Amino acid sequence: MNLKSHSKVPLYEQIYRYIKADIQNGRIAYREKLPSTRALSKHLEVSRSTVELAYEQLLSEGYIEAEPYRGFFVSQTEELYRLEREKPKAMAMEKPGKKYRYDFSPSGVDLRSFPYNAWRKLSKDVLMDDRTELFRFGDSQGEYGFRSAISSYLHQARGVNCSPKQIIVGAGSDYILMLLSMILGREHRIAFEDPAYKQAYRMAEALSYDTVPVSLDKSGMKVTELRESGADIAYVTPSHQYPTGIVMPINRRMELLRWATEEEDRYIIEDDYDSEYRYKGKPIPALQGYDAHEKVIYLGTFSRSVAPAIRLSYMVLPGPLLDAYEERHDFVHSTVSKVDQMIMQRFLEEGYYERHLNKTRALYKSRHDALLDGLKPMSDIMTVSGENAGVHLLLTFRNGCTEEELIERAEKEDIRVYGLSDYRIRRMGDERPTILLGYANLTEEQIREAVKILNRCFGDGMRQGGAGRMG
């Protein structure tokens, strides 16, 4: 036993660890007698009290037993449950995901534009109030002041008609969907747009719902196919379909609402995930604003417009579901701290959120324009869609290359692009190769540099490849 006098680990703990390891490894057998505290302290040249402390720890954990006038003996440890440390296996070691020089992620947010100074000021102001109420359990739906601020914002910006009473706040969209499943019950079939927002689709399947994909046309979800599907809930993103970027026109919205009114238990889940960013015309009013029969469940989030880590999402429940929530599920506490809710409340009420949106909308518009401008040289081999809103657009190619080839060509140039097929629930086999390019994470300069490379590997290279195949 080699003790290290200069170690940060106390001497008694070093002795305890050595003896414990020897017992666990079988080097000191059951019923074997340990040296007396006097003998071991003399052998190790430490104080007797140091050895006594080590033995007391071993006694308390059950590794040794003390017998009066006889000394210390190793306990029966063969039947003890051991938590053994496994050596990491080379194949099981986690590998960090590859970092690309340019990543056109469609789910990006520009954190460089986050209003750090305003957020810091509001955080300080909230905590300076020095109220113990901040740290008590709050309202299970979310703090009333925060819900009131959300209600005012939704009415002004999105045309949503709701009271604070109808709003439930939660930490992220996944939590909101889990809570919604408790309110709705599991006896439903949910129709999803195809291609879809896959995270919501995966959540529904994980929650044991019967799910069914419904095709899109130029106006969004096909209501005729929805009727044939047997679904009684439709999950839609009407203001900016994810990922295709389709904006659902008023006629299709009315058709969808008419479908919901045909049966008592039918509902529409409207996911309004990034309605703040629109570059052509005014923002499209929410579907919920047209709902006269309390059939729309409205979902929103601040994660896309402020920062993902804030984890502030909410839903607006129609009357019948609000009644069900209040009767059976209001015991579920809000998963967002009161401090965070109050900071975001002031962020909304004092105009910081509106200013932040104006700033980021201008930034994204500049990047959006830079991307479109840079893609012009490829206009003979692809078409652009979904460019009027959101923070990504789609390129559909018509030169014979597959989606996989497009992604591989970009990857060889250290650029990450995303295939539309990854968002499809069904693989039809006849889809045209389509690539998603998000631009929120990249600067204008990075976009210009990356698009020049894409023009070379998608444009010139693919024209030659296409010519070779045609010949």
mmCIF file of C-alpha atoms in Angstrom, residues 234-399:
data_model
loop_
_atom_site.group_PDB
_atom_site.id
_atom_site.type_symbol
_atom_site.label_atom_id
_atom_site.label_comp_id
_atom_site.label_asym_id
_atom_site.label_seq_id
_atom_site.Cartn_x
_atom_site.Cartn_y
_atom_site.Cartn_z
ATOM 1 C CA ALA A 234 -55.100 16.446 -38.598
ATOM 2 C CA TYR A 235 -51.631 17.804 -37.765
ATOM 3 C CA VAL A 236 -50.856 20.679 -40.149
ATOM 4 C CA THR A 237 -48.429 23.584 -40.607
ATOM 5 C CA PRO A 238 -50.655 25.852 -42.739
ATOM 6 C CA SER A 239 -48.773 29.162 -42.539
ATOM 7 C CA HIS A 240 -45.509 27.626 -43.771
ATOM 8 C CA GLN A 241 -45.630 23.882 -44.371
ATOM 9 C CA TYR A 242 -42.567 22.130 -43.025
ATOM 10 C CA PRO A 243 -40.512 21.261 -44.973
ATOM 11 C CA THR A 244 -41.976 22.218 -48.391
ATOM 12 C CA GLY A 245 -42.778 25.857 -47.548
ATOM 13 C CA ILE A 246 -46.352 25.665 -48.964
ATOM 14 C CA VAL A 247 -48.679 28.390 -47.662
ATOM 15 C CA MET A 248 -52.220 27.038 -47.304
ATOM 16 C CA PRO A 249 -54.685 29.361 -49.095
ATOM 17 C CA ILE A 250 -57.975 30.442 -47.556
ATOM 18 C CA ASN A 251 -60.082 28.003 -49.607
ATOM 19 C CA ARG A 252 -58.127 24.981 -48.354
ATOM 20 C CA ARG A 253 -58.254 26.313 -44.802
ATOM 21 C CA MET A 254 -62.039 26.560 -44.987
ATOM 22 C CA GLU A 255 -62.191 23.054 -46.440
ATOM 23 C CA LEU A 256 -60.074 21.739 -43.572
ATOM 24 C CA LEU A 257 -62.243 23.490 -40.971
ATOM 25 C CA ARG A 258 -65.362 22.086 -42.644
ATOM 26 C CA TRP A 259 -63.890 18.567 -42.339
ATOM 27 C CA ALA A 260 -63.306 19.131 -38.599
ATOM 28 C CA THR A 261 -66.927 20.193 -37.989
ATOM 29 C CA GLU A 262 -68.367 17.073 -39.633
ATOM 30 C CA GLU A 263 -67.706 14.937 -36.520
ATOM 31 C CA GLU A 264 -67.852 15.925 -32.853
ATOM 32 C CA ASP A 265 -64.424 14.578 -31.837
ATOM 33 C CA ARG A 266 -62.448 15.836 -34.827
ATOM 34 C CA TYR A 267 -59.695 18.375 -34.235
ATOM 35 C CA ILE A 268 -56.977 20.188 -36.148
ATOM 36 C CA ILE A 269 -53.539 20.702 -34.562
ATOM 37 C CA GLU A 270 -52.085 23.882 -36.068
ATOM 38 C CA ASP A 271 -48.313 24.053 -35.612
ATOM 39 C CA ASP A 272 -47.366 27.695 -36.214
ATOM 40 C CA TYR A 273 -43.648 27.078 -35.692
ATOM 41 C CA ASP A 274 -41.992 29.927 -37.650
ATOM 42 C CA SER A 275 -44.740 32.249 -38.829
ATOM 43 C CA GLU A 276 -42.683 35.325 -37.840
ATOM 44 C CA TYR A 277 -40.452 35.105 -40.911
ATOM 45 C CA ARG A 278 -42.160 36.046 -44.153
ATOM 46 C CA TYR A 279 -40.488 37.909 -47.030
ATOM 47 C CA LYS A 280 -43.322 38.452 -49.472
ATOM 48 C CA GLY A 281 -46.487 40.171 -48.349
ATOM 49 C CA LYS A 282 -47.866 40.259 -44.818
ATOM 50 C CA PRO A 283 -47.777 37.291 -42.414
ATOM 51 C CA ILE A 284 -50.606 34.856 -43.072
ATOM 52 C CA PRO A 285 -53.193 34.896 -40.221
ATOM 53 C CA ALA A 286 -53.387 31.711 -38.207
ATOM 54 C CA LEU A 287 -55.968 29.070 -39.065
ATOM 55 C CA GLN A 288 -57.223 29.318 -35.472
ATOM 56 C CA GLY A 289 -58.501 32.837 -36.152
ATOM 57 C CA TYR A 290 -61.048 31.445 -38.634
ATOM 58 C CA ASP A 291 -62.258 28.703 -36.277
ATOM 59 C CA ALA A 292 -65.855 29.397 -35.199
ATOM 60 C CA HIS A 293 -66.532 25.907 -33.826
ATOM 61 C CA GLU A 294 -63.606 25.381 -31.402
ATOM 62 C CA LYS A 295 -61.865 22.744 -33.483
ATOM 63 C CA VAL A 296 -58.294 24.094 -33.686
ATOM 64 C CA ILE A 297 -55.523 23.378 -31.184
ATOM 65 C CA TYR A 298 -52.896 26.051 -31.763
ATOM 66 C CA LEU A 299 -49.197 25.318 -31.024
ATOM 67 C CA GLY A 300 -46.496 27.982 -30.836
ATOM 68 C CA THR A 301 -42.938 28.404 -29.600
ATOM 69 C CA PHE A 302 -40.335 31.053 -28.877
ATOM 70 C CA SER A 303 -37.482 28.593 -29.477
ATOM 71 C CA ARG A 304 -37.348 29.301 -33.223
ATOM 72 C CA SER A 305 -37.481 33.074 -32.957
ATOM 73 C CA VAL A 306 -35.374 33.703 -29.822
ATOM 74 C CA ALA A 307 -33.150 30.720 -28.967
ATOM 75 C CA PRO A 308 -33.634 26.916 -28.880
ATOM 76 C CA ALA A 309 -32.294 26.578 -25.320
ATOM 77 C CA ILE A 310 -35.002 28.872 -23.919
ATOM 78 C CA ARG A 311 -37.478 25.967 -24.278
ATOM 79 C CA LEU A 312 -40.596 28.129 -24.110
ATOM 80 C CA SER A 313 -43.553 26.658 -25.987
ATOM 81 C CA TYR A 314 -47.298 26.890 -25.539
ATOM 82 C CA MET A 315 -50.637 25.668 -26.834
ATOM 83 C CA VAL A 316 -54.058 27.282 -27.088
ATOM 84 C CA LEU A 317 -56.844 24.848 -26.272
ATOM 85 C CA PRO A 318 -60.390 25.113 -27.667
ATOM 86 C CA GLY A 319 -63.183 25.140 -25.084
ATOM 87 C CA PRO A 320 -64.066 21.415 -24.928
ATOM 88 C CA LEU A 321 -60.421 20.393 -24.469
ATOM 89 C CA LEU A 322 -59.837 23.141 -21.914
ATOM 90 C CA ASP A 323 -62.711 21.690 -19.879
ATOM 91 C CA ALA A 324 -61.141 18.220 -20.120
ATOM 92 C CA TYR A 325 -57.788 19.623 -19.000
ATOM 93 C CA GLU A 326 -59.272 21.434 -15.988
ATOM 94 C CA GLU A 327 -61.279 18.362 -14.930
ATOM 95 C CA ARG A 328 -58.512 15.764 -15.168
ATOM 96 C CA HIS A 329 -55.022 17.104 -15.861
ATOM 97 C CA ASP A 330 -54.389 20.493 -14.230
ATOM 98 C CA PHE A 331 -52.389 18.694 -11.510
ATOM 99 C CA VAL A 332 -49.489 18.488 -14.018
ATOM 100 C CA HIS A 333 -47.159 21.350 -13.083
ATOM 101 C CA SER A 334 -45.665 23.684 -15.660
ATOM 102 C CA THR A 335 -42.147 22.658 -16.632
ATOM 103 C CA VAL A 336 -40.894 26.232 -17.104
ATOM 104 C CA SER A 337 -39.487 28.151 -14.137
ATOM 105 C CA LYS A 338 -41.329 31.271 -13.005
ATOM 106 C CA VAL A 339 -38.131 33.284 -13.478
ATOM 107 C CA ASP A 340 -37.869 32.369 -17.171
ATOM 108 C CA GLN A 341 -41.561 33.061 -17.692
ATOM 109 C CA MET A 342 -41.284 36.514 -16.121
ATOM 110 C CA ILE A 343 -38.222 37.395 -18.186
ATOM 111 C CA MET A 344 -40.005 36.406 -21.404
ATOM 112 C CA GLN A 345 -43.145 38.221 -20.254
ATOM 113 C CA ARG A 346 -41.207 41.482 -19.947
ATOM 114 C CA PHE A 347 -39.393 40.736 -23.195
ATOM 115 C CA LEU A 348 -42.793 40.727 -24.876
ATOM 116 C CA GLU A 349 -44.449 43.575 -22.954
ATOM 117 C CA GLU A 350 -41.558 46.038 -23.184
ATOM 118 C CA GLY A 351 -41.136 45.704 -26.953
ATOM 119 C CA TYR A 352 -37.838 43.784 -26.976
ATOM 120 C CA TYR A 353 -39.353 40.822 -28.796
ATOM 121 C CA GLU A 354 -40.772 42.971 -31.597
ATOM 122 C CA ARG A 355 -37.428 44.731 -32.036
ATOM 123 C CA HIS A 356 -35.604 41.395 -32.029
ATOM 124 C CA LEU A 357 -37.955 40.022 -34.696
ATOM 125 C CA ASN A 358 -37.487 43.092 -36.873
ATOM 126 C CA LYS A 359 -33.712 42.740 -36.596
ATOM 127 C CA THR A 360 -33.580 38.995 -37.326
ATOM 128 C CA ARG A 361 -36.163 39.287 -40.099
ATOM 129 C CA ALA A 362 -33.926 41.843 -41.836
ATOM 130 C CA LEU A 363 -30.845 39.639 -41.320
ATOM 131 C CA TYR A 364 -32.570 36.558 -42.684
ATOM 132 C CA LYS A 365 -33.995 38.517 -45.606
ATOM 133 C CA SER A 366 -30.476 39.614 -46.604
ATOM 134 C CA ARG A 367 -29.207 36.035 -46.384
ATOM 135 C CA HIS A 368 -32.272 34.775 -48.235
ATOM 136 C CA ASP A 369 -31.605 37.267 -51.060
ATOM 137 C CA ALA A 370 -27.872 36.411 -51.155
ATOM 138 C CA LEU A 371 -28.708 32.715 -51.456
ATOM 139 C CA LEU A 372 -31.251 33.228 -54.237
ATOM 140 C CA ASP A 373 -28.869 35.474 -56.116
ATOM 141 C CA GLY A 374 -26.051 32.960 -55.823
ATOM 142 C CA LEU A 375 -28.230 30.114 -57.116
ATOM 143 C CA LYS A 376 -29.151 31.868 -60.393
ATOM 144 C CA PRO A 377 -26.394 30.160 -62.451
ATOM 145 C CA MET A 378 -28.137 26.815 -61.818
ATOM 146 C CA SER A 379 -31.589 27.980 -62.926
ATOM 147 C CA ASP A 380 -31.388 25.784 -66.038
ATOM 148 C CA ILE A 381 -31.079 22.559 -64.033
ATOM 149 C CA MET A 382 -33.246 23.223 -60.959
ATOM 150 C CA THR A 383 -36.208 25.173 -59.617
ATOM 151 C CA VAL A 384 -36.515 26.974 -56.290
ATOM 152 C CA SER A 385 -39.562 26.725 -54.013
ATOM 153 C CA GLY A 386 -40.559 27.610 -50.456
ATOM 154 C CA GLU A 387 -38.583 30.835 -50.644
ATOM 155 C CA ASN A 388 -41.292 33.258 -49.478
ATOM 156 C CA ALA A 389 -41.113 32.468 -45.760
ATOM 157 C CA GLY A 390 -39.164 30.665 -43.061
ATOM 158 C CA VAL A 391 -35.403 30.200 -42.964
ATOM 159 C CA HIS A 392 -34.889 27.566 -45.652
ATOM 160 C CA LEU A 393 -35.747 26.947 -49.286
ATOM 161 C CA LEU A 394 -35.854 23.927 -51.593
ATOM 162 C CA LEU A 395 -34.016 23.124 -54.807
ATOM 163 C CA THR A 396 -35.613 20.539 -57.093
ATOM 164 C CA PHE A 397 -33.220 19.207 -59.763
ATOM 165 C CA ARG A 398 -34.096 17.908 -63.227
ATOM 166 C CA ASN A 399 -30.875 16.571 -64.686
#
